Amino acid sequence: MSRIGKQPVSIPNGVEVKLEGNLLKFKKGNLAKELDTKANVNIEIKEGQILFSPKGEDRQSRAYWGTYRALTQNIIIGLTDGFSKTLEINGVGYKAALKGKVLELALGFSHPINYAIPEGIEITVEKNNIIVKGSDKQVVGQVAAQIREFRPPEPYKGKGVKYSDERIIRKAGKTSKK
């Protein structure tokens, strides 16, 4: 039994939810999201809550039960609060700057890295921190991972781009002969 799938998802004020066949439609202001459940789960909307249950007792229906509940919860959180990831830049001469819809990174290479910011994502730069915000959890995480991938932190000095809550395991450097 899915412990996550059993929990109802509450619908906050200002968010409209419609069920059209297997398609769940969410709307808040001018933001709209859709979730196609592919007929594996039963969905009920009643008393300001969305309830999920598996369609059958087969393995696939039970597997999708908790997944669709979690995806629905993430869509509602994204529409109301949004998601954010914070990245830190560590290193001498390493810096980031916004130029319109392009994030320009100087990460110790012979050339600057220009990263085009995707639609629906907002990036702010404060000193050595890059804050990635958006309403889609998957896209926010993907953009943060792509930025980190340009120069991942190295274990000796800790230079590079890392998540703010990431802990780098440091290695000891060379020891000289005495």
Short mmCIF file of N, CA and C in Angstrom, two decimals:
data_model
loop_
_atom_site.label_atom_id
_atom_site.label_comp_id
_atom_site.label_asym_id
_atom_site.label_seq_id
_atom_site.Cartn_x
_atom_site.Cartn_y
_atom_site.Cartn_z
N MET A 1 0.84 -1.19 0.00
CA MET A 1 0.00 0.00 0.00
C MET A 1 0.88 1.24 0.00
N SER A 2 0.46 2.23 -0.74
CA SER A 2 1.22 3.48 -0.82
C SER A 2 0.83 4.41 0.31
N ARG A 3 1.80 4.77 1.12
CA ARG A 3 1.52 5.71 2.20
C ARG A 3 1.36 7.12 1.66
N ILE A 4 2.12 7.43 0.63
CA ILE A 4 2.02 8.76 0.01
C ILE A 4 0.69 8.86 -0.73
N GLY A 5 0.33 7.83 -1.48
CA GLY A 5 -0.89 7.86 -2.29
C GLY A 5 -2.16 7.99 -1.48
N LYS A 6 -2.16 7.49 -0.25
CA LYS A 6 -3.36 7.56 0.60
C LYS A 6 -3.68 8.98 1.04
N GLN A 7 -2.66 9.83 1.16
CA GLN A 7 -2.87 11.18 1.67
C GLN A 7 -3.56 12.05 0.62
N PRO A 8 -4.62 12.77 1.00
CA PRO A 8 -5.27 13.66 0.04
C PRO A 8 -4.43 14.92 -0.19
N VAL A 9 -4.58 15.50 -1.37
CA VAL A 9 -3.90 16.75 -1.71
C VAL A 9 -4.93 17.86 -1.56
N SER A 10 -4.66 18.82 -0.67
CA SER A 10 -5.62 19.90 -0.47
C SER A 10 -5.40 20.98 -1.53
N ILE A 11 -6.50 21.55 -1.99
CA ILE A 11 -6.47 22.58 -3.02
C ILE A 11 -6.55 23.95 -2.33
N PRO A 12 -5.48 24.77 -2.41
CA PRO A 12 -5.50 26.08 -1.76
C PRO A 12 -6.40 27.07 -2.50
N ASN A 13 -6.72 28.17 -1.82
CA ASN A 13 -7.55 29.21 -2.45
C ASN A 13 -6.81 29.81 -3.63
N GLY A 14 -7.54 30.09 -4.69
CA GLY A 14 -6.95 30.70 -5.87
C GLY A 14 -6.49 29.72 -6.93
N VAL A 15 -6.43 28.45 -6.59
CA VAL A 15 -6.02 27.43 -7.56
C VAL A 15 -7.26 26.68 -8.02
N GLU A 16 -7.46 26.64 -9.33
CA GLU A 16 -8.60 25.92 -9.91
C GLU A 16 -8.10 24.56 -10.41
N VAL A 17 -8.83 23.51 -10.09
CA VAL A 17 -8.48 22.16 -10.53
C VAL A 17 -9.68 21.57 -11.26
N LYS A 18 -9.43 21.07 -12.48
CA LYS A 18 -10.49 20.42 -13.27
C LYS A 18 -10.01 19.05 -13.68
N LEU A 19 -10.93 18.09 -13.69
CA LEU A 19 -10.63 16.73 -14.14
C LEU A 19 -11.39 16.50 -15.44
N GLU A 20 -10.65 16.30 -16.53
CA GLU A 20 -11.25 16.03 -17.84
C GLU A 20 -10.73 14.68 -18.32
N GLY A 21 -11.49 13.64 -18.08
CA GLY A 21 -11.07 12.29 -18.44
C GLY A 21 -9.89 11.88 -17.57
N ASN A 22 -8.73 11.65 -18.19
CA ASN A 22 -7.51 11.30 -17.45
C ASN A 22 -6.60 12.49 -17.23
N LEU A 23 -7.06 13.69 -17.62
CA LEU A 23 -6.22 14.88 -17.57
C LEU A 23 -6.62 15.78 -16.41
N LEU A 24 -5.66 16.07 -15.53
CA LEU A 24 -5.88 17.01 -14.43
C LEU A 24 -5.35 18.37 -14.88
N LYS A 25 -6.18 19.41 -14.80
CA LYS A 25 -5.76 20.75 -15.20
C LYS A 25 -5.75 21.67 -14.00
N PHE A 26 -4.63 22.37 -13.81
CA PHE A 26 -4.45 23.29 -12.70
C PHE A 26 -4.29 24.69 -13.26
N LYS A 27 -4.90 25.67 -12.58
CA LYS A 27 -4.78 27.04 -13.05
C LYS A 27 -4.77 28.00 -11.87
N LYS A 28 -3.81 28.92 -11.91
CA LYS A 28 -3.78 30.01 -10.92
C LYS A 28 -3.34 31.25 -11.66
N GLY A 29 -4.23 32.23 -11.77
CA GLY A 29 -3.92 33.44 -12.52
C GLY A 29 -3.66 33.09 -13.97
N ASN A 30 -2.47 33.43 -14.46
CA ASN A 30 -2.14 33.11 -15.85
C ASN A 30 -1.25 31.88 -15.97
N LEU A 31 -0.91 31.24 -14.85
CA LEU A 31 -0.13 30.00 -14.88
C LEU A 31 -1.06 28.80 -15.00
N ALA A 32 -0.73 27.89 -15.89
CA ALA A 32 -1.55 26.70 -16.07
C ALA A 32 -0.63 25.48 -16.22
N LYS A 33 -1.01 24.37 -15.63
CA LYS A 33 -0.26 23.11 -15.71
C LYS A 33 -1.24 21.98 -15.99
N GLU A 34 -0.72 20.92 -16.61
CA GLU A 34 -1.55 19.75 -16.88
C GLU A 34 -0.80 18.50 -16.42
N LEU A 35 -1.56 17.48 -16.02
CA LEU A 35 -0.99 16.20 -15.63
C LEU A 35 -1.84 15.10 -16.25
N ASP A 36 -1.23 14.29 -17.13
CA ASP A 36 -1.93 13.18 -17.78
C ASP A 36 -1.66 11.91 -16.97
N THR A 37 -2.72 11.32 -16.42
CA THR A 37 -2.56 10.15 -15.55
C THR A 37 -2.61 8.83 -16.30
N LYS A 38 -2.82 8.83 -17.59
CA LYS A 38 -2.76 7.63 -18.43
C LYS A 38 -3.64 6.48 -17.94
N ALA A 39 -4.74 6.78 -17.31
CA ALA A 39 -5.76 5.80 -16.90
C ALA A 39 -5.25 4.74 -15.93
N ASN A 40 -4.19 5.02 -15.18
CA ASN A 40 -3.69 4.05 -14.21
C ASN A 40 -4.21 4.28 -12.80
N VAL A 41 -4.79 5.46 -12.55
CA VAL A 41 -5.22 5.82 -11.21
C VAL A 41 -6.62 6.42 -11.26
N ASN A 42 -7.41 6.17 -10.22
CA ASN A 42 -8.71 6.83 -10.07
C ASN A 42 -8.49 8.14 -9.33
N ILE A 43 -9.12 9.21 -9.83
CA ILE A 43 -8.97 10.53 -9.22
C ILE A 43 -10.35 11.07 -8.88
N GLU A 44 -10.49 11.58 -7.66
CA GLU A 44 -11.74 12.21 -7.23
C GLU A 44 -11.41 13.59 -6.67
N ILE A 45 -12.25 14.56 -7.01
CA ILE A 45 -12.11 15.90 -6.43
C ILE A 45 -13.36 16.15 -5.61
N LYS A 46 -13.18 16.29 -4.28
CA LYS A 46 -14.33 16.59 -3.43
C LYS A 46 -13.89 17.37 -2.20
N GLU A 47 -14.69 18.31 -1.82
CA GLU A 47 -14.50 19.13 -0.62
C GLU A 47 -13.11 19.77 -0.55
N GLY A 48 -12.65 20.32 -1.67
CA GLY A 48 -11.37 21.02 -1.69
C GLY A 48 -10.16 20.11 -1.59
N GLN A 49 -10.34 18.83 -1.91
CA GLN A 49 -9.23 17.89 -1.86
C GLN A 49 -9.24 17.00 -3.10
N ILE A 50 -8.05 16.53 -3.47
CA ILE A 50 -7.92 15.59 -4.57
C ILE A 50 -7.52 14.25 -3.95
N LEU A 51 -8.30 13.20 -4.25
CA LEU A 51 -8.05 11.87 -3.71
C LEU A 51 -7.61 10.93 -4.83
N PHE A 52 -6.62 10.10 -4.54
CA PHE A 52 -6.10 9.15 -5.52
C PHE A 52 -6.30 7.73 -5.01
N SER A 53 -6.55 6.80 -5.93
CA SER A 53 -6.61 5.38 -5.60
C SER A 53 -6.21 4.59 -6.84
N PRO A 54 -5.60 3.40 -6.65
CA PRO A 54 -5.19 2.62 -7.82
C PRO A 54 -6.40 2.07 -8.56
N LYS A 55 -6.29 1.96 -9.88
CA LYS A 55 -7.40 1.48 -10.67
C LYS A 55 -7.61 -0.02 -10.50
N GLY A 56 -6.53 -0.75 -10.37
CA GLY A 56 -6.62 -2.20 -10.19
C GLY A 56 -5.63 -2.64 -9.15
N GLU A 57 -5.49 -3.93 -9.03
CA GLU A 57 -4.52 -4.45 -8.06
C GLU A 57 -3.22 -4.86 -8.75
N ASP A 58 -3.06 -4.49 -10.03
CA ASP A 58 -1.82 -4.84 -10.71
C ASP A 58 -0.68 -3.93 -10.23
N ARG A 59 0.53 -4.38 -10.46
CA ARG A 59 1.73 -3.71 -9.96
C ARG A 59 1.88 -2.29 -10.52
N GLN A 60 1.56 -2.10 -11.80
CA GLN A 60 1.75 -0.79 -12.43
C GLN A 60 0.80 0.26 -11.85
N SER A 61 -0.44 -0.09 -11.61
CA SER A 61 -1.39 0.85 -11.03
C SER A 61 -0.96 1.27 -9.63
N ARG A 62 -0.48 0.32 -8.84
CA ARG A 62 -0.03 0.64 -7.49
C ARG A 62 1.24 1.49 -7.52
N ALA A 63 2.09 1.27 -8.53
CA ALA A 63 3.31 2.05 -8.65
C ALA A 63 3.00 3.50 -9.01
N TYR A 64 2.04 3.72 -9.89
CA TYR A 64 1.69 5.07 -10.32
C TYR A 64 0.86 5.84 -9.28
N TRP A 65 0.23 5.14 -8.37
CA TRP A 65 -0.66 5.74 -7.39
C TRP A 65 0.06 6.84 -6.58
N GLY A 66 1.15 6.51 -5.93
CA GLY A 66 1.90 7.50 -5.14
C GLY A 66 2.62 8.51 -6.00
N THR A 67 3.05 8.08 -7.18
CA THR A 67 3.77 8.98 -8.09
C THR A 67 2.88 10.13 -8.53
N TYR A 68 1.66 9.84 -8.97
CA TYR A 68 0.77 10.90 -9.44
C TYR A 68 0.33 11.81 -8.30
N ARG A 69 0.20 11.25 -7.10
CA ARG A 69 -0.14 12.08 -5.95
C ARG A 69 1.00 13.06 -5.67
N ALA A 70 2.27 12.60 -5.72
CA ALA A 70 3.43 13.45 -5.48
C ALA A 70 3.57 14.51 -6.57
N LEU A 71 3.34 14.13 -7.82
CA LEU A 71 3.41 15.09 -8.92
C LEU A 71 2.35 16.18 -8.77
N THR A 72 1.14 15.78 -8.35
CA THR A 72 0.06 16.74 -8.14
C THR A 72 0.43 17.70 -7.02
N GLN A 73 0.96 17.19 -5.93
CA GLN A 73 1.37 18.04 -4.81
C GLN A 73 2.45 19.04 -5.26
N ASN A 74 3.41 18.58 -6.06
CA ASN A 74 4.47 19.47 -6.55
C ASN A 74 3.93 20.55 -7.47
N ILE A 75 2.94 20.23 -8.29
CA ILE A 75 2.34 21.24 -9.16
C ILE A 75 1.65 22.30 -8.33
N ILE A 76 0.91 21.90 -7.31
CA ILE A 76 0.19 22.86 -6.45
C ILE A 76 1.18 23.74 -5.68
N ILE A 77 2.24 23.15 -5.14
CA ILE A 77 3.26 23.95 -4.45
C ILE A 77 3.93 24.91 -5.43
N GLY A 78 4.20 24.44 -6.63
CA GLY A 78 4.83 25.29 -7.65
C GLY A 78 3.96 26.47 -8.03
N LEU A 79 2.64 26.25 -8.14
CA LEU A 79 1.73 27.34 -8.51
C LEU A 79 1.56 28.34 -7.37
N THR A 80 1.60 27.89 -6.12
CA THR A 80 1.37 28.79 -5.00
C THR A 80 2.66 29.45 -4.51
N ASP A 81 3.69 28.66 -4.18
CA ASP A 81 4.92 29.20 -3.61
C ASP A 81 6.08 29.24 -4.61
N GLY A 82 6.20 28.23 -5.42
CA GLY A 82 7.33 28.13 -6.34
C GLY A 82 8.47 27.36 -5.69
N PHE A 83 9.45 27.00 -6.48
CA PHE A 83 10.61 26.26 -6.01
C PHE A 83 11.86 27.09 -6.27
N SER A 84 12.89 26.87 -5.46
CA SER A 84 14.15 27.58 -5.68
C SER A 84 15.32 26.71 -5.26
N LYS A 85 16.44 26.91 -5.93
CA LYS A 85 17.71 26.26 -5.60
C LYS A 85 18.76 27.36 -5.57
N THR A 86 19.67 27.27 -4.59
CA THR A 86 20.74 28.25 -4.47
C THR A 86 22.07 27.57 -4.75
N LEU A 87 22.86 28.20 -5.62
CA LEU A 87 24.18 27.70 -5.96
C LEU A 87 25.22 28.70 -5.46
N GLU A 88 26.37 28.21 -5.00
CA GLU A 88 27.46 29.07 -4.56
C GLU A 88 28.63 28.91 -5.51
N ILE A 89 29.29 30.04 -5.81
CA ILE A 89 30.49 30.01 -6.64
C ILE A 89 31.68 30.27 -5.72
N ASN A 90 32.64 29.34 -5.69
CA ASN A 90 33.85 29.50 -4.88
C ASN A 90 35.06 29.43 -5.78
N GLY A 91 35.95 30.39 -5.65
CA GLY A 91 37.19 30.38 -6.42
C GLY A 91 37.63 31.79 -6.75
N VAL A 92 38.92 32.00 -6.85
CA VAL A 92 39.46 33.32 -7.18
C VAL A 92 39.14 33.64 -8.64
N GLY A 93 38.48 34.76 -8.85
CA GLY A 93 38.13 35.19 -10.20
C GLY A 93 36.88 34.55 -10.76
N TYR A 94 36.24 33.66 -10.01
CA TYR A 94 35.01 33.04 -10.47
C TYR A 94 33.86 34.00 -10.18
N LYS A 95 33.04 34.27 -11.17
CA LYS A 95 31.91 35.18 -10.95
C LYS A 95 30.79 34.90 -11.95
N ALA A 96 29.63 35.46 -11.63
CA ALA A 96 28.45 35.30 -12.48
C ALA A 96 27.79 36.66 -12.67
N ALA A 97 27.18 36.87 -13.83
CA ALA A 97 26.48 38.12 -14.11
C ALA A 97 25.32 37.82 -15.05
N LEU A 98 24.22 38.56 -14.87
CA LEU A 98 23.06 38.44 -15.76
C LEU A 98 23.14 39.48 -16.85
N LYS A 99 22.92 39.05 -18.08
CA LYS A 99 22.87 39.96 -19.21
C LYS A 99 21.61 39.64 -20.00
N GLY A 100 20.49 40.27 -19.61
CA GLY A 100 19.20 39.98 -20.23
C GLY A 100 18.74 38.59 -19.85
N LYS A 101 18.49 37.73 -20.85
CA LYS A 101 18.06 36.35 -20.61
C LYS A 101 19.23 35.38 -20.72
N VAL A 102 20.45 35.89 -20.44
CA VAL A 102 21.65 35.05 -20.51
C VAL A 102 22.42 35.20 -19.20
N LEU A 103 22.84 34.07 -18.63
CA LEU A 103 23.69 34.05 -17.45
C LEU A 103 25.13 33.88 -17.92
N GLU A 104 25.98 34.86 -17.62
CA GLU A 104 27.38 34.80 -18.04
C GLU A 104 28.23 34.38 -16.85
N LEU A 105 28.95 33.29 -17.01
CA LEU A 105 29.77 32.74 -15.94
C LEU A 105 31.24 32.80 -16.31
N ALA A 106 32.07 33.30 -15.39
CA ALA A 106 33.52 33.26 -15.56
C ALA A 106 34.03 32.25 -14.53
N LEU A 107 34.42 31.08 -15.01
CA LEU A 107 34.77 29.98 -14.11
C LEU A 107 36.18 29.45 -14.33
N GLY A 108 37.09 30.34 -14.69
CA GLY A 108 38.49 29.95 -14.83
C GLY A 108 38.87 29.40 -16.18
N PHE A 109 37.95 29.38 -17.12
CA PHE A 109 38.28 28.94 -18.47
C PHE A 109 38.80 30.15 -19.26
N SER A 110 39.31 29.93 -20.45
CA SER A 110 39.83 31.03 -21.27
C SER A 110 38.70 31.87 -21.88
N HIS A 111 37.47 31.41 -21.74
CA HIS A 111 36.33 32.12 -22.30
C HIS A 111 35.19 32.12 -21.29
N PRO A 112 34.30 33.13 -21.36
CA PRO A 112 33.13 33.10 -20.47
C PRO A 112 32.10 32.09 -20.99
N ILE A 113 31.31 31.55 -20.08
CA ILE A 113 30.26 30.60 -20.44
C ILE A 113 28.94 31.36 -20.45
N ASN A 114 28.23 31.34 -21.57
CA ASN A 114 26.93 32.00 -21.67
C ASN A 114 25.85 30.92 -21.63
N TYR A 115 24.99 30.99 -20.60
CA TYR A 115 23.92 30.02 -20.42
C TYR A 115 22.59 30.72 -20.68
N ALA A 116 21.87 30.30 -21.69
CA ALA A 116 20.55 30.87 -22.02
C ALA A 116 19.53 30.37 -21.00
N ILE A 117 18.85 31.29 -20.33
CA ILE A 117 17.88 30.94 -19.30
C ILE A 117 16.59 30.46 -19.96
N PRO A 118 16.11 29.25 -19.62
CA PRO A 118 14.88 28.75 -20.24
C PRO A 118 13.63 29.51 -19.78
N GLU A 119 12.54 29.35 -20.54
CA GLU A 119 11.26 29.98 -20.20
C GLU A 119 10.75 29.46 -18.88
N GLY A 120 10.14 30.32 -18.09
CA GLY A 120 9.55 29.92 -16.82
C GLY A 120 10.54 29.87 -15.67
N ILE A 121 11.80 30.21 -15.93
CA ILE A 121 12.83 30.20 -14.89
C ILE A 121 13.33 31.62 -14.68
N GLU A 122 13.49 31.97 -13.39
CA GLU A 122 14.01 33.29 -13.02
C GLU A 122 15.30 33.08 -12.26
N ILE A 123 16.37 33.75 -12.70
CA ILE A 123 17.67 33.61 -12.05
C ILE A 123 18.09 34.97 -11.52
N THR A 124 18.54 34.99 -10.26
CA THR A 124 19.10 36.21 -9.68
C THR A 124 20.51 35.90 -9.19
N VAL A 125 21.39 36.91 -9.26
CA VAL A 125 22.77 36.76 -8.86
C VAL A 125 23.06 37.76 -7.74
N GLU A 126 23.54 37.27 -6.60
CA GLU A 126 23.93 38.12 -5.47
C GLU A 126 25.33 37.72 -5.04
N LYS A 127 26.30 38.57 -5.27
CA LYS A 127 27.72 38.30 -4.96
C LYS A 127 28.14 36.97 -5.55
N ASN A 128 28.36 35.96 -4.71
CA ASN A 128 28.79 34.66 -5.24
C ASN A 128 27.68 33.62 -5.19
N ASN A 129 26.41 34.05 -5.09
CA ASN A 129 25.27 33.13 -5.06
C ASN A 129 24.41 33.29 -6.31
N ILE A 130 23.98 32.17 -6.85
CA ILE A 130 23.04 32.16 -7.98
C ILE A 130 21.77 31.51 -7.45
N ILE A 131 20.63 32.21 -7.57
CA ILE A 131 19.36 31.68 -7.09
C ILE A 131 18.48 31.38 -8.31
N VAL A 132 18.09 30.11 -8.44
CA VAL A 132 17.25 29.66 -9.55
C VAL A 132 15.84 29.46 -9.01
N LYS A 133 14.84 30.16 -9.59
CA LYS A 133 13.46 30.06 -9.13
C LYS A 133 12.55 29.70 -10.30
N GLY A 134 11.44 28.99 -9.97
CA GLY A 134 10.47 28.65 -10.99
C GLY A 134 9.31 27.89 -10.37
N SER A 135 8.31 27.60 -11.20
CA SER A 135 7.12 26.91 -10.70
C SER A 135 7.16 25.41 -10.96
N ASP A 136 8.11 24.93 -11.75
CA ASP A 136 8.23 23.51 -12.06
C ASP A 136 9.46 22.94 -11.36
N LYS A 137 9.26 22.04 -10.42
CA LYS A 137 10.35 21.49 -9.61
C LYS A 137 11.41 20.80 -10.46
N GLN A 138 10.97 20.05 -11.46
CA GLN A 138 11.90 19.31 -12.30
C GLN A 138 12.78 20.26 -13.10
N VAL A 139 12.21 21.31 -13.67
CA VAL A 139 12.97 22.25 -14.50
C VAL A 139 13.94 23.06 -13.63
N VAL A 140 13.52 23.48 -12.44
CA VAL A 140 14.41 24.22 -11.54
C VAL A 140 15.62 23.37 -11.17
N GLY A 141 15.40 22.11 -10.82
CA GLY A 141 16.49 21.20 -10.49
C GLY A 141 17.41 20.94 -11.67
N GLN A 142 16.83 20.82 -12.86
CA GLN A 142 17.61 20.55 -14.06
C GLN A 142 18.50 21.75 -14.42
N VAL A 143 17.96 22.96 -14.33
CA VAL A 143 18.74 24.16 -14.64
C VAL A 143 19.88 24.31 -13.63
N ALA A 144 19.59 24.09 -12.34
CA ALA A 144 20.63 24.19 -11.31
C ALA A 144 21.73 23.14 -11.56
N ALA A 145 21.35 21.95 -11.95
CA ALA A 145 22.32 20.89 -12.23
C ALA A 145 23.18 21.23 -13.45
N GLN A 146 22.57 21.84 -14.47
CA GLN A 146 23.33 22.22 -15.67
C GLN A 146 24.34 23.32 -15.35
N ILE A 147 23.95 24.28 -14.51
CA ILE A 147 24.88 25.34 -14.13
C ILE A 147 26.03 24.76 -13.30
N ARG A 148 25.71 23.86 -12.37
CA ARG A 148 26.74 23.24 -11.54
C ARG A 148 27.70 22.41 -12.38
N GLU A 149 27.20 21.81 -13.45
CA GLU A 149 27.99 20.93 -14.31
C GLU A 149 29.13 21.66 -15.04
N PHE A 150 29.01 22.99 -15.22
CA PHE A 150 30.06 23.74 -15.91
C PHE A 150 31.39 23.67 -15.16
N ARG A 151 31.34 23.69 -13.82
CA ARG A 151 32.55 23.58 -13.01
C ARG A 151 32.17 22.99 -11.65
N PRO A 152 32.05 21.64 -11.55
CA PRO A 152 31.70 21.03 -10.26
C PRO A 152 32.80 21.29 -9.23
N PRO A 153 32.48 21.28 -7.95
CA PRO A 153 33.50 21.56 -6.94
C PRO A 153 34.56 20.46 -6.90
N GLU A 154 35.81 20.89 -6.76
CA GLU A 154 36.88 19.91 -6.69
C GLU A 154 37.23 19.65 -5.22
N PRO A 155 37.75 18.46 -4.90
CA PRO A 155 37.89 18.07 -3.49
C PRO A 155 39.09 18.65 -2.76
N TYR A 156 40.03 19.31 -3.45
CA TYR A 156 41.24 19.78 -2.77
C TYR A 156 41.07 21.18 -2.20
N LYS A 157 40.60 22.13 -3.00
CA LYS A 157 40.41 23.50 -2.50
C LYS A 157 38.94 23.87 -2.41
N GLY A 158 38.06 23.06 -2.98
CA GLY A 158 36.63 23.36 -2.94
C GLY A 158 36.20 24.38 -3.97
N LYS A 159 37.04 24.63 -4.98
CA LYS A 159 36.70 25.61 -6.01
C LYS A 159 35.66 25.02 -6.96
N GLY A 160 34.75 25.87 -7.43
CA GLY A 160 33.75 25.44 -8.39
C GLY A 160 32.36 25.92 -8.00
N VAL A 161 31.36 25.36 -8.65
CA VAL A 161 29.96 25.72 -8.39
C VAL A 161 29.33 24.57 -7.62
N LYS A 162 28.74 24.89 -6.46
CA LYS A 162 28.11 23.86 -5.65
C LYS A 162 26.77 24.35 -5.14
N TYR A 163 25.92 23.41 -4.73
CA TYR A 163 24.65 23.77 -4.10
C TYR A 163 24.97 24.37 -2.73
N SER A 164 24.15 25.28 -2.25
CA SER A 164 24.43 25.94 -0.97
C SER A 164 24.39 24.97 0.20
N ASP A 165 23.58 23.91 0.11
CA ASP A 165 23.49 22.95 1.20
C ASP A 165 24.38 21.72 0.99
N GLU A 166 25.18 21.73 -0.07
CA GLU A 166 26.05 20.60 -0.38
C GLU A 166 27.32 20.67 0.48
N ARG A 167 27.75 19.52 0.96
CA ARG A 167 28.98 19.45 1.75
C ARG A 167 30.03 18.73 0.93
N ILE A 168 31.17 19.38 0.72
CA ILE A 168 32.23 18.80 -0.07
C ILE A 168 33.20 18.08 0.86
N ILE A 169 33.47 16.83 0.56
CA ILE A 169 34.43 16.07 1.35
C ILE A 169 35.82 16.42 0.81
N ARG A 170 36.61 17.04 1.67
CA ARG A 170 37.92 17.55 1.26
C ARG A 170 38.99 16.45 1.40
N LYS A 171 39.94 16.49 0.48
CA LYS A 171 41.07 15.56 0.50
C LYS A 171 42.32 16.30 0.97
N ALA A 172 43.22 15.57 1.56
CA ALA A 172 44.50 16.17 1.95
C ALA A 172 45.38 16.30 0.70
N GLY A 173 46.11 17.38 0.62
CA GLY A 173 46.99 17.59 -0.52
C GLY A 173 48.27 16.77 -0.38
N LYS A 174 49.23 17.06 -1.24
CA LYS A 174 50.50 16.34 -1.19
C LYS A 174 51.25 16.70 0.10
N THR A 175 51.98 15.74 0.61
CA THR A 175 52.84 16.03 1.75
C THR A 175 54.28 16.01 1.29
N SER A 176 55.04 16.97 1.76
CA SER A 176 56.44 17.04 1.30
C SER A 176 57.33 16.15 2.16
N LYS A 177 58.49 15.75 1.60
CA LYS A 177 59.46 14.93 2.33
C LYS A 177 60.15 15.80 3.35
N LYS A 178 60.39 15.24 4.53
CA LYS A 178 61.08 16.00 5.56
C LYS A 178 62.41 15.37 5.88
#
